[in-house]
Coordinates of C-alpha atoms and ligand atoms in Angstrom, one line a residue:
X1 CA 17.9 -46.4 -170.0
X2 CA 15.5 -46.5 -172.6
X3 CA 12.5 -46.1 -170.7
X4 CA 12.0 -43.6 -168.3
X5 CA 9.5 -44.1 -165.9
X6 CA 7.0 -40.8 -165.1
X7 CA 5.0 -41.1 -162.1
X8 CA 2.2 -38.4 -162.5
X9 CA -1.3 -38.0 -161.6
X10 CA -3.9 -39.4 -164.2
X11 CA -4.0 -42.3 -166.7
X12 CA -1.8 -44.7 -166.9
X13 CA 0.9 -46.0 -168.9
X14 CA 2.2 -49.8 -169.3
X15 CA 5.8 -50.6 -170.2
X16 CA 6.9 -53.8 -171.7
X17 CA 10.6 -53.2 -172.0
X18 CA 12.1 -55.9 -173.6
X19 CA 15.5 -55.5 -175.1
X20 CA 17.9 -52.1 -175.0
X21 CA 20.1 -51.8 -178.2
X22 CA 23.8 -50.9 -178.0
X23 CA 23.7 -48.8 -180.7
X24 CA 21.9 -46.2 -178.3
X25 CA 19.0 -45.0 -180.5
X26 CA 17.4 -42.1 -178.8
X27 CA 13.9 -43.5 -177.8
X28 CA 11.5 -41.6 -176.3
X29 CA 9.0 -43.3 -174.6
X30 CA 6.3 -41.0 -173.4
X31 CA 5.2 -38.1 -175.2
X32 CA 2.1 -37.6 -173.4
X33 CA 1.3 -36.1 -170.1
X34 CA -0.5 -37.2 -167.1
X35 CA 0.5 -40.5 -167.4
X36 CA 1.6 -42.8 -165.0
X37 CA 4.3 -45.3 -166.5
X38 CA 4.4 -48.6 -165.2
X39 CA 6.9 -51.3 -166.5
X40 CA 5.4 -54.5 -167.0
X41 CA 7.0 -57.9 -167.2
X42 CA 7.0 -59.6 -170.1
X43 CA 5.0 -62.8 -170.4
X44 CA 8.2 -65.0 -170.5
X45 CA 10.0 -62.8 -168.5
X46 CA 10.1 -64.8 -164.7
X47 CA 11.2 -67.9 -164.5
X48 CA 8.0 -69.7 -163.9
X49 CA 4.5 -69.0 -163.6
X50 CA 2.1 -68.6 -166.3
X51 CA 5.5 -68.2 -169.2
X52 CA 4.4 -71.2 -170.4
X53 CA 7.9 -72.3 -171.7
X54 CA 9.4 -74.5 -169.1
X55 CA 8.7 -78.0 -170.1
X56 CA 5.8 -79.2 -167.8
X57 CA 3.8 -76.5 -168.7
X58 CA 4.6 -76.5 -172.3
X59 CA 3.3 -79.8 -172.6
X60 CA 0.0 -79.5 -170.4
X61 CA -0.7 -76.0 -172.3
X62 CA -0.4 -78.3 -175.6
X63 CA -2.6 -81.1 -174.3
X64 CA -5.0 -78.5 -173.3
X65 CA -4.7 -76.9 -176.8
X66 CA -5.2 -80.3 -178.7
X67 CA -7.9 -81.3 -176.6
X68 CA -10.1 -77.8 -177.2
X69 CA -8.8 -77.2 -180.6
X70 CA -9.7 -80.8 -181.6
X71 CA -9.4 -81.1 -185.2
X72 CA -10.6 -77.7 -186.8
X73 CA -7.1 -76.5 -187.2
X74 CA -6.4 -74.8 -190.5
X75 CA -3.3 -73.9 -192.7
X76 CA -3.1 -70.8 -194.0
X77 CA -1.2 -69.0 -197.3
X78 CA 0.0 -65.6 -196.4
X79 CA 1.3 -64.2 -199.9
X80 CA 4.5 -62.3 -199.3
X81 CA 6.3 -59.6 -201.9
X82 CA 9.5 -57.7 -201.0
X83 CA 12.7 -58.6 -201.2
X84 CA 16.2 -58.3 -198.7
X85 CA 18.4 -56.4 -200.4
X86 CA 19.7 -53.3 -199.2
X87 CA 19.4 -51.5 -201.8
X88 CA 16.0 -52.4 -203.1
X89 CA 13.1 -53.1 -200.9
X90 CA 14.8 -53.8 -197.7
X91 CA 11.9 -55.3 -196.4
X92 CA 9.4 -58.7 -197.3
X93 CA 5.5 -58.3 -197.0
X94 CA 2.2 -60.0 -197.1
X95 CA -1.2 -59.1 -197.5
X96 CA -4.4 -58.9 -194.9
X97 CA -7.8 -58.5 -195.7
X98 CA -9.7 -56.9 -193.0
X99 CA -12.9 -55.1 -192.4
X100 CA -16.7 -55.7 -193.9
X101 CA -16.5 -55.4 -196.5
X102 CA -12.6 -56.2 -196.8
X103 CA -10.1 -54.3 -197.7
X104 CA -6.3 -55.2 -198.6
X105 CA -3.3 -54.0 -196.3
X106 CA -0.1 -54.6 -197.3
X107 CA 2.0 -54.8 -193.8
X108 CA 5.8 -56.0 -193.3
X109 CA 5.8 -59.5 -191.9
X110 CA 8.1 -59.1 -188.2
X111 CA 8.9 -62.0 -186.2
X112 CA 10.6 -59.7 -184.4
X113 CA 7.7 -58.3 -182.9
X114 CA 4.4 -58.8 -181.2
X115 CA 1.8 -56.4 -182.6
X116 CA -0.2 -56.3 -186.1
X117 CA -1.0 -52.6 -186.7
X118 CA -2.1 -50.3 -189.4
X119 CA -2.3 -46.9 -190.2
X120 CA -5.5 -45.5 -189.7
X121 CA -7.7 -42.6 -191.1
X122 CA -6.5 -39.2 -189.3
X123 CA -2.9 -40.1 -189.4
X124 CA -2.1 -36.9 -191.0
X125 CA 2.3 -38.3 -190.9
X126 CA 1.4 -41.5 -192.6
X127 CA 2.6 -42.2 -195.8
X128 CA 0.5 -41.6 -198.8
X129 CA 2.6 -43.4 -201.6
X130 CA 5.0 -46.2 -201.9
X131 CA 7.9 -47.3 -204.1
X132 CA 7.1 -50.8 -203.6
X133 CA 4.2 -50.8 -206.2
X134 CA 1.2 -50.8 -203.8
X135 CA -1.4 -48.8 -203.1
X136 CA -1.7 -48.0 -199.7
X137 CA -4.8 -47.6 -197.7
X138 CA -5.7 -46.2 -194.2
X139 CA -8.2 -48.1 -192.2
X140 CA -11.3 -46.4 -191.4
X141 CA -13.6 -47.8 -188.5
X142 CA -16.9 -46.4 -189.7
X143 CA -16.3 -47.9 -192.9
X144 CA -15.9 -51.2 -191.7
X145 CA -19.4 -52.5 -190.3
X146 CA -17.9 -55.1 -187.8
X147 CA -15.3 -52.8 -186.4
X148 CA -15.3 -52.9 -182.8
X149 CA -12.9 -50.3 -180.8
X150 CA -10.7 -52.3 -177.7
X151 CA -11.3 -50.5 -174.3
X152 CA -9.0 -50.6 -171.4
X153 CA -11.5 -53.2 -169.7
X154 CA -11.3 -56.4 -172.3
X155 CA -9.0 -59.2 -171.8
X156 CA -6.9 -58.3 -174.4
X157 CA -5.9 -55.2 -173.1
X158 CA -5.1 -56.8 -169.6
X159 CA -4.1 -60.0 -170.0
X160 CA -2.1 -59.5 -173.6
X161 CA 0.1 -57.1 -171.9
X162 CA -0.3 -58.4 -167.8
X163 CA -1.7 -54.9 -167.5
X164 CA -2.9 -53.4 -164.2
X165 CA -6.7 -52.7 -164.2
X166 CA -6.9 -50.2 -161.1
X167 CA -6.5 -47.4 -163.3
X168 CA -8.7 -48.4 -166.5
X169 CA -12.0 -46.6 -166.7
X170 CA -14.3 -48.7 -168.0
X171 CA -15.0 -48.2 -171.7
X172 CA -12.2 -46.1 -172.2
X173 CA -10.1 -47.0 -175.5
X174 CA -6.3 -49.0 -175.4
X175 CA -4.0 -46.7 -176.5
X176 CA -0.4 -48.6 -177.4
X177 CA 2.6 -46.8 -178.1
X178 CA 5.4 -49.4 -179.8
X179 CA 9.2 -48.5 -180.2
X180 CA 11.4 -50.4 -182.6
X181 CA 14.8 -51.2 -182.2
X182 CA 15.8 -48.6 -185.1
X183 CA 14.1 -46.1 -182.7
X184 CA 11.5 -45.8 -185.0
X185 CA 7.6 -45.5 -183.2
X186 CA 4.3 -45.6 -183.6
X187 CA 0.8 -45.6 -181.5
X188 CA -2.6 -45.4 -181.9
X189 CA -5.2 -47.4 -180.6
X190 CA -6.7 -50.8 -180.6
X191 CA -9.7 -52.2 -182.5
X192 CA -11.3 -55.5 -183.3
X193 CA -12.4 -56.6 -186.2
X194 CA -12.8 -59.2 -189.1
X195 CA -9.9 -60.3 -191.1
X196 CA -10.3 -62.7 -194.1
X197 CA -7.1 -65.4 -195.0
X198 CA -6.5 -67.5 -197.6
X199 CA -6.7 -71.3 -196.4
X200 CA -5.0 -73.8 -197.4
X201 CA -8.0 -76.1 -199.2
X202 CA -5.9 -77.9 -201.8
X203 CA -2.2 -77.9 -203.6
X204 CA -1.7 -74.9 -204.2
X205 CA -5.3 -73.4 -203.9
X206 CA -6.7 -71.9 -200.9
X207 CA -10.4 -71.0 -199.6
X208 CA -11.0 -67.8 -197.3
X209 CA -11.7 -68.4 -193.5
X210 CA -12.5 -65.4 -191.5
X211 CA -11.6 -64.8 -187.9
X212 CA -11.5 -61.8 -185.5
X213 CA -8.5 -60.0 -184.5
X214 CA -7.3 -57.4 -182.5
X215 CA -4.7 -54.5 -183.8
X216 CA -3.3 -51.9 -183.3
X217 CA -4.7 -48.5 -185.5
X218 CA -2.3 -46.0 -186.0
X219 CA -2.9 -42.7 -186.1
X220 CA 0.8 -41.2 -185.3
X221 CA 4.5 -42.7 -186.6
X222 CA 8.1 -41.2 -186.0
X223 CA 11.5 -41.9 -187.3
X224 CA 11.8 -44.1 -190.4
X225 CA 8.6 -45.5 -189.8
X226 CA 6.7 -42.6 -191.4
X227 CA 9.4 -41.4 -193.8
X228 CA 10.6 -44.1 -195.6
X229 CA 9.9 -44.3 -199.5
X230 CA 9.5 -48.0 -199.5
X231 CA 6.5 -47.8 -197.2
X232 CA 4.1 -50.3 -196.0
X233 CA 0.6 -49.7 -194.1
X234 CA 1.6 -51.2 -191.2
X235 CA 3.6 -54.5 -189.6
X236 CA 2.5 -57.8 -188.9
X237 CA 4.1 -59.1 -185.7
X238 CA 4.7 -62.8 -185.6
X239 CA 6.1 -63.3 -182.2
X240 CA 5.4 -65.4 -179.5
X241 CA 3.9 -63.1 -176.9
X242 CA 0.0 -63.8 -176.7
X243 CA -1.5 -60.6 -178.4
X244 CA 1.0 -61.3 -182.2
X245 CA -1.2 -62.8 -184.4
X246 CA -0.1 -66.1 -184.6
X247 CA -1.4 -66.6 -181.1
X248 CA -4.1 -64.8 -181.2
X249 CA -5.6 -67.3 -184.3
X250 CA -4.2 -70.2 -181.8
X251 CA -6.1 -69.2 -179.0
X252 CA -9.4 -69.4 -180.9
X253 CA -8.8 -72.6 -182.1
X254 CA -8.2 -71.9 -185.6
X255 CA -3.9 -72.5 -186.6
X256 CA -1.4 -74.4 -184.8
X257 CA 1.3 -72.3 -183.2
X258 CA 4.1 -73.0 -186.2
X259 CA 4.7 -71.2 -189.1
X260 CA 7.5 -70.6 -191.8
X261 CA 9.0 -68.4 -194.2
X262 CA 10.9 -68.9 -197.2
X263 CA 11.9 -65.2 -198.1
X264 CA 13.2 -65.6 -201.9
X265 CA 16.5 -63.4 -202.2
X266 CA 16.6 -63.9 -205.9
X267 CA 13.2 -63.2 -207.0
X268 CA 11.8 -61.7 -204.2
X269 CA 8.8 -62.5 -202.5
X270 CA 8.9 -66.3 -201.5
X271 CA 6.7 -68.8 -198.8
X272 CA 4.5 -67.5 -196.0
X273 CA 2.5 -70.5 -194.3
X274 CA 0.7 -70.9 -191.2
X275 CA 0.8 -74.9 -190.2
X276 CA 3.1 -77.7 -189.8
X277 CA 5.4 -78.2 -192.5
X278 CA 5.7 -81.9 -193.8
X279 CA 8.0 -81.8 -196.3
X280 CA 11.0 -80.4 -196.6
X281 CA 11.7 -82.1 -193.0
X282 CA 14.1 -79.8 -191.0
X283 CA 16.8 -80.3 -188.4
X284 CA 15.8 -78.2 -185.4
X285 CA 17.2 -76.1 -182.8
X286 CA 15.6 -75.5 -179.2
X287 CA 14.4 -72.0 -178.6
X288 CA 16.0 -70.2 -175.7
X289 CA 13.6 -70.2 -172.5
X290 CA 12.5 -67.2 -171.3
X291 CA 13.2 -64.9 -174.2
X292 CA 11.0 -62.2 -175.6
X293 CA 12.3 -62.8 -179.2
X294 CA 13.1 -66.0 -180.9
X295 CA 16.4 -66.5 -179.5
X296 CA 18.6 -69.5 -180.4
X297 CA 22.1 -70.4 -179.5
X298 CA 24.6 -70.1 -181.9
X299 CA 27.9 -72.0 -181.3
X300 CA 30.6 -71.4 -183.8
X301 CA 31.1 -69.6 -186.6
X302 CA 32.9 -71.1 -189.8
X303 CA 34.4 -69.0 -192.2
X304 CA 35.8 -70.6 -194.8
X305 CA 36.9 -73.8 -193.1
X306 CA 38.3 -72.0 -190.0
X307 CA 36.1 -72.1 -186.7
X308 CA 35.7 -69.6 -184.6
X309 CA 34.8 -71.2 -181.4
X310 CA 32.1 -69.1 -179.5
X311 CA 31.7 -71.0 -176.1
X312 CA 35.0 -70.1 -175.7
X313 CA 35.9 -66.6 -177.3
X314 CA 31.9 -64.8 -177.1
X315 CA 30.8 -62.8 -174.2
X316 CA 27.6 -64.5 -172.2
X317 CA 27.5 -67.5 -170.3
X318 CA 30.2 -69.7 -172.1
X319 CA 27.7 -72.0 -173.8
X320 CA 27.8 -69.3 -176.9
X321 CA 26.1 -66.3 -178.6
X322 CA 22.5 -66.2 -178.0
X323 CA 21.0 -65.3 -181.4
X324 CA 18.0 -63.5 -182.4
X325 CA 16.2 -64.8 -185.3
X326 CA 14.3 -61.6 -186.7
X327 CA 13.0 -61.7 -190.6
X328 CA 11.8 -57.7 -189.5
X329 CA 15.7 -56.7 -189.7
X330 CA 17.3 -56.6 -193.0
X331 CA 21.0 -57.5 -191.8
X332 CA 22.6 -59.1 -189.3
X333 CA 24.5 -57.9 -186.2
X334 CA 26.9 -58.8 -184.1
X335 CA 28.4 -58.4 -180.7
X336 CA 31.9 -57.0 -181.3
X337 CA 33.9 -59.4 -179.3
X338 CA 32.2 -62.0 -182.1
X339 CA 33.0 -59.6 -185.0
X340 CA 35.9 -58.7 -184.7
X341 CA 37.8 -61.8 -185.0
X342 CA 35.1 -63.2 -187.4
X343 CA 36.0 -60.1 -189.8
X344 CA 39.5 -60.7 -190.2
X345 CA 38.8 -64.0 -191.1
X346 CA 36.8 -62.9 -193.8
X347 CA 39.0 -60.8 -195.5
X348 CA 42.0 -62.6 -194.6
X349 CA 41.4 -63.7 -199.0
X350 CA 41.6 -60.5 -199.4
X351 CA 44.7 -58.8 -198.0
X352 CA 45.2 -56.0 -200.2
X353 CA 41.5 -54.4 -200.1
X354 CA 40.6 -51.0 -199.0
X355 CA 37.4 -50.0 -197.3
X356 CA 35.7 -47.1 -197.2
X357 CA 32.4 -46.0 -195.6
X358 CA 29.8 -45.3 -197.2
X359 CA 26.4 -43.7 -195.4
X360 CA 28.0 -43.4 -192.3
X361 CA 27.6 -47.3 -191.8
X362 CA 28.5 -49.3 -194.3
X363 CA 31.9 -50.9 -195.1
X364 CA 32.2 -50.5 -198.4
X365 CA 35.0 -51.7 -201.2
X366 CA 36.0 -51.8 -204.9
X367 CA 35.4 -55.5 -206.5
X368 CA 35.3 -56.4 -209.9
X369 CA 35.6 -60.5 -209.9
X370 CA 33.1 -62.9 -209.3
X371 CA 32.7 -62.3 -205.0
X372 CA 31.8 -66.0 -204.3
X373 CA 35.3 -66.6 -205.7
X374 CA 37.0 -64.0 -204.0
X375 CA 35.7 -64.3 -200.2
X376 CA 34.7 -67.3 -197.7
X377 CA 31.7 -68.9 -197.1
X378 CA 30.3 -68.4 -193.7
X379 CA 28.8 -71.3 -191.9
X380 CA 26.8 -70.2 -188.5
X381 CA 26.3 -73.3 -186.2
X382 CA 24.1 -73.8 -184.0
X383 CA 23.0 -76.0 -181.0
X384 CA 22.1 -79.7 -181.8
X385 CA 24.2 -79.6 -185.3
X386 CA 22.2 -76.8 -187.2
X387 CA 23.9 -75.2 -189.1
X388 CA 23.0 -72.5 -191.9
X389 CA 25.3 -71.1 -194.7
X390 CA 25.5 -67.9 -196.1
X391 CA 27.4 -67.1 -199.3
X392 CA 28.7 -64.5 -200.3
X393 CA 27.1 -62.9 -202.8
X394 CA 24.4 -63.0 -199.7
X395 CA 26.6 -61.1 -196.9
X396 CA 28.3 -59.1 -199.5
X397 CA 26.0 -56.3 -201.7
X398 CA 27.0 -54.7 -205.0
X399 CA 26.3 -50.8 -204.8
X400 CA 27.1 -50.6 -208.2
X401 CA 28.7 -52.5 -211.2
X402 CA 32.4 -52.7 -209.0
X403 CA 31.1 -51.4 -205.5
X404 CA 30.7 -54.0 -202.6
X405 CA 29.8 -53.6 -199.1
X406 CA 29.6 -55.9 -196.2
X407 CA 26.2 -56.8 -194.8
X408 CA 27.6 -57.7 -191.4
X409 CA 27.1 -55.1 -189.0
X410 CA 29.6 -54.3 -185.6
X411 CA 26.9 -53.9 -183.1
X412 CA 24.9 -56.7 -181.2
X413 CA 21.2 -56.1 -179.2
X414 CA 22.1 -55.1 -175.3
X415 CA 19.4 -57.1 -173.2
X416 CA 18.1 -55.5 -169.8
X417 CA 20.8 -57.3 -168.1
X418 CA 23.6 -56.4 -170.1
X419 CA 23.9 -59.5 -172.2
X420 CA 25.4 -58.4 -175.9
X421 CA 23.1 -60.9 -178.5
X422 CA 23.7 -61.8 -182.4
X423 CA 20.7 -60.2 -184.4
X424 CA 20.2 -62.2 -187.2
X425 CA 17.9 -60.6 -190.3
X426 CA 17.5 -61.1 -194.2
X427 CA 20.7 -61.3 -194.5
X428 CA 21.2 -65.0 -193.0
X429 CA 17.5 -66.2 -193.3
X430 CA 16.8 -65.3 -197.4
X431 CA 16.4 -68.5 -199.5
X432 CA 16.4 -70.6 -196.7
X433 CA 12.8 -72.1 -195.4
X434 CA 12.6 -71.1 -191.7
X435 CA 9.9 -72.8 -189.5
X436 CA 8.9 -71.6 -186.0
X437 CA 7.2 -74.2 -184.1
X438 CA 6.2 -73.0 -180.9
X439 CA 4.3 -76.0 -179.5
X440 CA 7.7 -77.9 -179.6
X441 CA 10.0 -74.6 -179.0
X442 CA 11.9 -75.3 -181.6
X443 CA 13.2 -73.3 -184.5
X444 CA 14.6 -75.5 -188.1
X445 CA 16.2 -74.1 -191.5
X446 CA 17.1 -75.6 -194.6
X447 CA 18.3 -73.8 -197.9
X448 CA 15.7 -74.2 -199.8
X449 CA 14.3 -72.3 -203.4
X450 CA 12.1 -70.1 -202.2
X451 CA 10.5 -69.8 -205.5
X452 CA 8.7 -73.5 -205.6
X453 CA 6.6 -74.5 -203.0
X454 CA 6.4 -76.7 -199.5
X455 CA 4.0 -79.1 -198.0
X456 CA 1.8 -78.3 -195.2
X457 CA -0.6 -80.1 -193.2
X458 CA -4.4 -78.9 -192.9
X459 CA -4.9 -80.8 -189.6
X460 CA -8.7 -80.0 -190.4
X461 CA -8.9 -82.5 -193.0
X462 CA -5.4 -84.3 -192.5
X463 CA -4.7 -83.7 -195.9
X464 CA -0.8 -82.6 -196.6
X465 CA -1.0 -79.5 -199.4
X466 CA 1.5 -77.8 -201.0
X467 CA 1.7 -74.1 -200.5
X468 CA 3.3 -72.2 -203.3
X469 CA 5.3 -69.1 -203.7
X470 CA 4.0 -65.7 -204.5
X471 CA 5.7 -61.9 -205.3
X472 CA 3.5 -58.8 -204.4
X473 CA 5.8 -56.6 -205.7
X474 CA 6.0 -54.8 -208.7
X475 CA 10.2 -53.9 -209.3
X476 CA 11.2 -50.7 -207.1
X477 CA 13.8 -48.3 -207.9
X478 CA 17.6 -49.1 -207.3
X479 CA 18.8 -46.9 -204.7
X480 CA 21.6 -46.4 -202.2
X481 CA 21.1 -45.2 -198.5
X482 CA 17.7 -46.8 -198.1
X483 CA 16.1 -47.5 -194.8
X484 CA 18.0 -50.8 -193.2
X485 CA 14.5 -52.0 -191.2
X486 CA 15.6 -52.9 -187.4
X487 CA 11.5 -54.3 -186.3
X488 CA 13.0 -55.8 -183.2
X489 CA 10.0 -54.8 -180.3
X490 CA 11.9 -53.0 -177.9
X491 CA 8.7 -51.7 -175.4
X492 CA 5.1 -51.1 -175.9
X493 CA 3.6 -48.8 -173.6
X494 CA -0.5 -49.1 -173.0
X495 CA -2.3 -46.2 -172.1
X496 CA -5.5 -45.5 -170.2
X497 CA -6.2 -42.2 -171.4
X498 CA -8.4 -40.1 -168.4
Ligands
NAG501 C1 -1.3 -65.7 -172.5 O1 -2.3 -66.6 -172.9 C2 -2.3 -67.8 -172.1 C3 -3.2 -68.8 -172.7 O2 -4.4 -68.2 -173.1 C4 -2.6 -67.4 -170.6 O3 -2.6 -68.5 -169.8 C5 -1.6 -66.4 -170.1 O4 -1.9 -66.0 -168.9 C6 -1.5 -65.2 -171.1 N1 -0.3 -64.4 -170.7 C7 -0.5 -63.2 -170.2 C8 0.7 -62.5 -169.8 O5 -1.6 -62.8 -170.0
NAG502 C1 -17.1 -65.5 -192.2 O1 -17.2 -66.9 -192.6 C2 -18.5 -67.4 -192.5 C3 -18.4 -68.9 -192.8 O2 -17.6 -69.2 -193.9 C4 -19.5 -66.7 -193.5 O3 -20.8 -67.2 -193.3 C5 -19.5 -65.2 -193.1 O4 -20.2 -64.5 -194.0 C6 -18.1 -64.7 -193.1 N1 -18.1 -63.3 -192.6 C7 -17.4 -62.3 -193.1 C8 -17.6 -61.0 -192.4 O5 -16.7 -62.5 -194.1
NAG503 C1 6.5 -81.7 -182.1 O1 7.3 -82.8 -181.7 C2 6.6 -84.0 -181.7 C3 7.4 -85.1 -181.0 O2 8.8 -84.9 -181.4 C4 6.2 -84.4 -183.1 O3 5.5 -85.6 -183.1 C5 5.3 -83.3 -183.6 O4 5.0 -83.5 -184.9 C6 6.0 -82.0 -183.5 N1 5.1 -80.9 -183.8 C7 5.2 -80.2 -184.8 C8 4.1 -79.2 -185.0 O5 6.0 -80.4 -185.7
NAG504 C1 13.2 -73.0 -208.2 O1 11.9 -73.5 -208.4 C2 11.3 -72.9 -209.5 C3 9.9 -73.5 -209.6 O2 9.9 -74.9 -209.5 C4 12.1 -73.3 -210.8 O3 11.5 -72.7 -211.9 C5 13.5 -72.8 -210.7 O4 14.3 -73.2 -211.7 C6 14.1 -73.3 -209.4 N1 15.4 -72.6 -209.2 C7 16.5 -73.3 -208.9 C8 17.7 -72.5 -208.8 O5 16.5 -74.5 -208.9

């Protein structure tokens, strides 16, 4: 459906289609012509082989990643600005160095995607200014002296995407095109080069370490990506596929596959770290096998004391709602059969309330108490007794000095084979401390200030350091009808151009 898949004479096309979203944005895949399309499996998609998630290989791909990695492996600080709200930013960043000599992007952090990419010079659609209070920058190749372009040929291209190789001609470049789940795209092509990041070398201090990457350059964007006020010079995809940059700094020996965020709903800004966290210790639940995103499975829903049992009332397999954790959307989403029920819960307080819509999507109502008086807590719980809490001055967010709308959103992520999943954004994951370990599969949460700092271990010394919080951002204007971010990957097409 939201791929279509050309069969014509020339290059060639590769399509990773990962999930299909209900809410039935118009994507269109393939603007180009002579292209052949082919769709590609995902690396976790299969249920065995090579995914490197089923237990026994999990565990020999770890031995085999302690034994080469040995001890150089470092933590890294990834300063993040930004904040969740709505009505403000929308969206949390950080800042990369990259090029010789360097030079500072400012890119959204996405674990709901797979890619790092920037705008680059000749993107004539790009944007120019930004309300967040940075300057952006296009990346420019021939000013950088280690640049190196990606052609069709190099591993990356072929094994980070399982690409075919009949149709590359050698030295040709990697062109990507990458949809988002808002429908938003952009493309370009891929370079190496050097980026520079801040390592952890003491509480709260940190030395730079360089290492090459791979990203994507952008030279085109459509939908929201290119027209959004509150604009960034690219995203950083921190998901579990082998070309995000999380893995790619694992596979050359220099971070641990775990990392956490701490995005700070108050201040804004908050905790970006690459490395295992020591303290807080976290509870943990199990990653879902075989997902493209960071799916977990989400069990019950308590609102206010009353559970709504999902393994019995939720669509799927019986066990519960399989949940996407995403820190690249800005709310979170629901499958209707889930949000319907859980709704009326919430404003069961509230009988006499009227909503209204405001922008086409948002529930919207007139409040003038204190709201974490006035409405439930929610509760989301999750397997092995996780459970996360969201108030509601978090799901709830004033328009105005009297105006309230409703964060939760009626409309869940459709997977390939029809599933209906939670998406879970900002919303749920501000002021908590998140960490993704993805040597153990496991995802963990705590509410936690996101303004102080955590301790991480530099398993190149063995020393445990804390890692501190930081805000980018400079105060942006107050707003209504901003760009709600959706950064869940939904395909990226390679293309061998002829
Ligand atoms: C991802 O990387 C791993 C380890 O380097 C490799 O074994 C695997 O084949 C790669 N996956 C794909 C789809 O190429
Ligand atoms: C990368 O790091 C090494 C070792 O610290 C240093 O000698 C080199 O100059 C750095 N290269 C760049 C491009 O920053
Ligand atoms: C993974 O789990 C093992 C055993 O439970 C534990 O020793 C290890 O510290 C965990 N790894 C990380 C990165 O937390
Ligand atoms: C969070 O931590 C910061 C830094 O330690 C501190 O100044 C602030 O008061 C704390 N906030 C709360 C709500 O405890």
């Amino acid at each position: 459906m939201v791929a279509d898949l050309i069969r014509r004479k020339g290059s060639v096309v590769v399509v990773a289609l990962l999930a299909i979203l209900v809410l039935n944005v118009g994507v269109s895949v393939v603007k180009g012509n002579e292209k052949v399309v082919f769709e590609v499996q995902h690396k976790f998609k299969g249920s065995n082989g090579g995914n490197g998630r089923d237990g026994s290989l999990l565990t020999s791909l770890k031995a085999h990643d302690n034994y080469r990695h040995g001890r150089m492996l470092a933590a890294i600080d990834l300063p993040l600005g930004g904040n969740g709200s709505p009505t403000d930013a929308a969206l949390y960043f950080t800042k990369l160095s990259i090029g010789t000599p360097p030079q500072d992007y400012y890119v959204q952090v996405d674990t709901g995607s797979d890619i790092l990419w920037v705008n680059c010079v000749g993107c004539d659609k790009c944007p120019k200014k930004s309300s967040l209070g940075i300057d952006l920058t296009l990346y420019d190749m021939k000013s950088s002296s280690t640049a190196k372009s990606v052609t069709c040929d190099q591993d990356f291209c072929l094994s980070a995407f399982n690409a075919p190789s009949s149709d590359c001609k050698v030295g040709f470049p990697c062109e990507y095109s990458v949809t988002y789940g808002d429908g938003s795209t952009t493309g370009g092509y891929f370079v190496r080069d050097y980026a520079n990041f801040n390592q952890v070398s003491g509480n709260l201090q940190t030395s730079s370490m360089n290492g090459t990457i791979v990203f994507g350059c952008s030279s085109q964007q459509s939908g929201e990506l290119g027209s959004s006020t509150e604009a960034v010079d690219g995203i950083v995809g921190f998901g579990q596929a082998n070309s995000s940059i999380i893995s790619q700094l694992a596979s050359t020996g220099k971070v641990k596959k775990v990392f956490s965020h701490c995005l700070d709903g108050i201040n804004g800004g908050g905790i970006f770290a690459i490395g295992q966290v020591v303290q807080p210790k976290l509870k943990t639940t199990p990653l879902i096998p075989n997902e493209p995103h960071y799916n977990v499975m989400m069990k019950a829903i308590e609102v206010g004391g009353e559970v709504l049992d999902l393994s019995t009332e939720a669509s799927g397999d019986g066990s519960g709602s399989s949940s996407i954790i995403d820190s690249g959307t800005t709310l979170a989403y629901l499958p209707n059969d889930i949000y319907t029920p859980f709704m009326a819960k919430v404003m069961a307080s509230q009988p006499g309330l009227k909503t209204h819509t405001v922008e086409g999507s948002f529930k919207c109502f007139v409040y003038s108490g204190n709201v974490d008086d006035g409405f439930p807590v929610v509760t989301l719980h999750f397997e092995d007794s996780l459970s996360l809490t969201v108030y509601p001055h978090e799901y709830l967010f004033a328009l105005n000095d009297n105006q309230w709308c409703i964060g939760w959103q009626n409309k869940g992520m459709q997977t390939k084979d029809g599933r209906e999943v939670t998406l879970l954004g900002d919303l749920v994951l501000s002021n908590k401390l998140v960490v993704y370990d993805l040597e153990n599969q496991t995802i963990g949460w705590a509410e936690y200030n996101c303004s102080s700092s955590i301790k991480v271990k530099d398993d190149k010394s063995g020393n445990v350091y804390s890692v501190g919080y930081h805000d980018l951002s400079s105060a942006c204007d107050l707003s209504v009808g901003k760009l709600l971010r959706f950064l869940l990957l939904i395909a990226v097409l390679l293309f061998y151009p002829s």
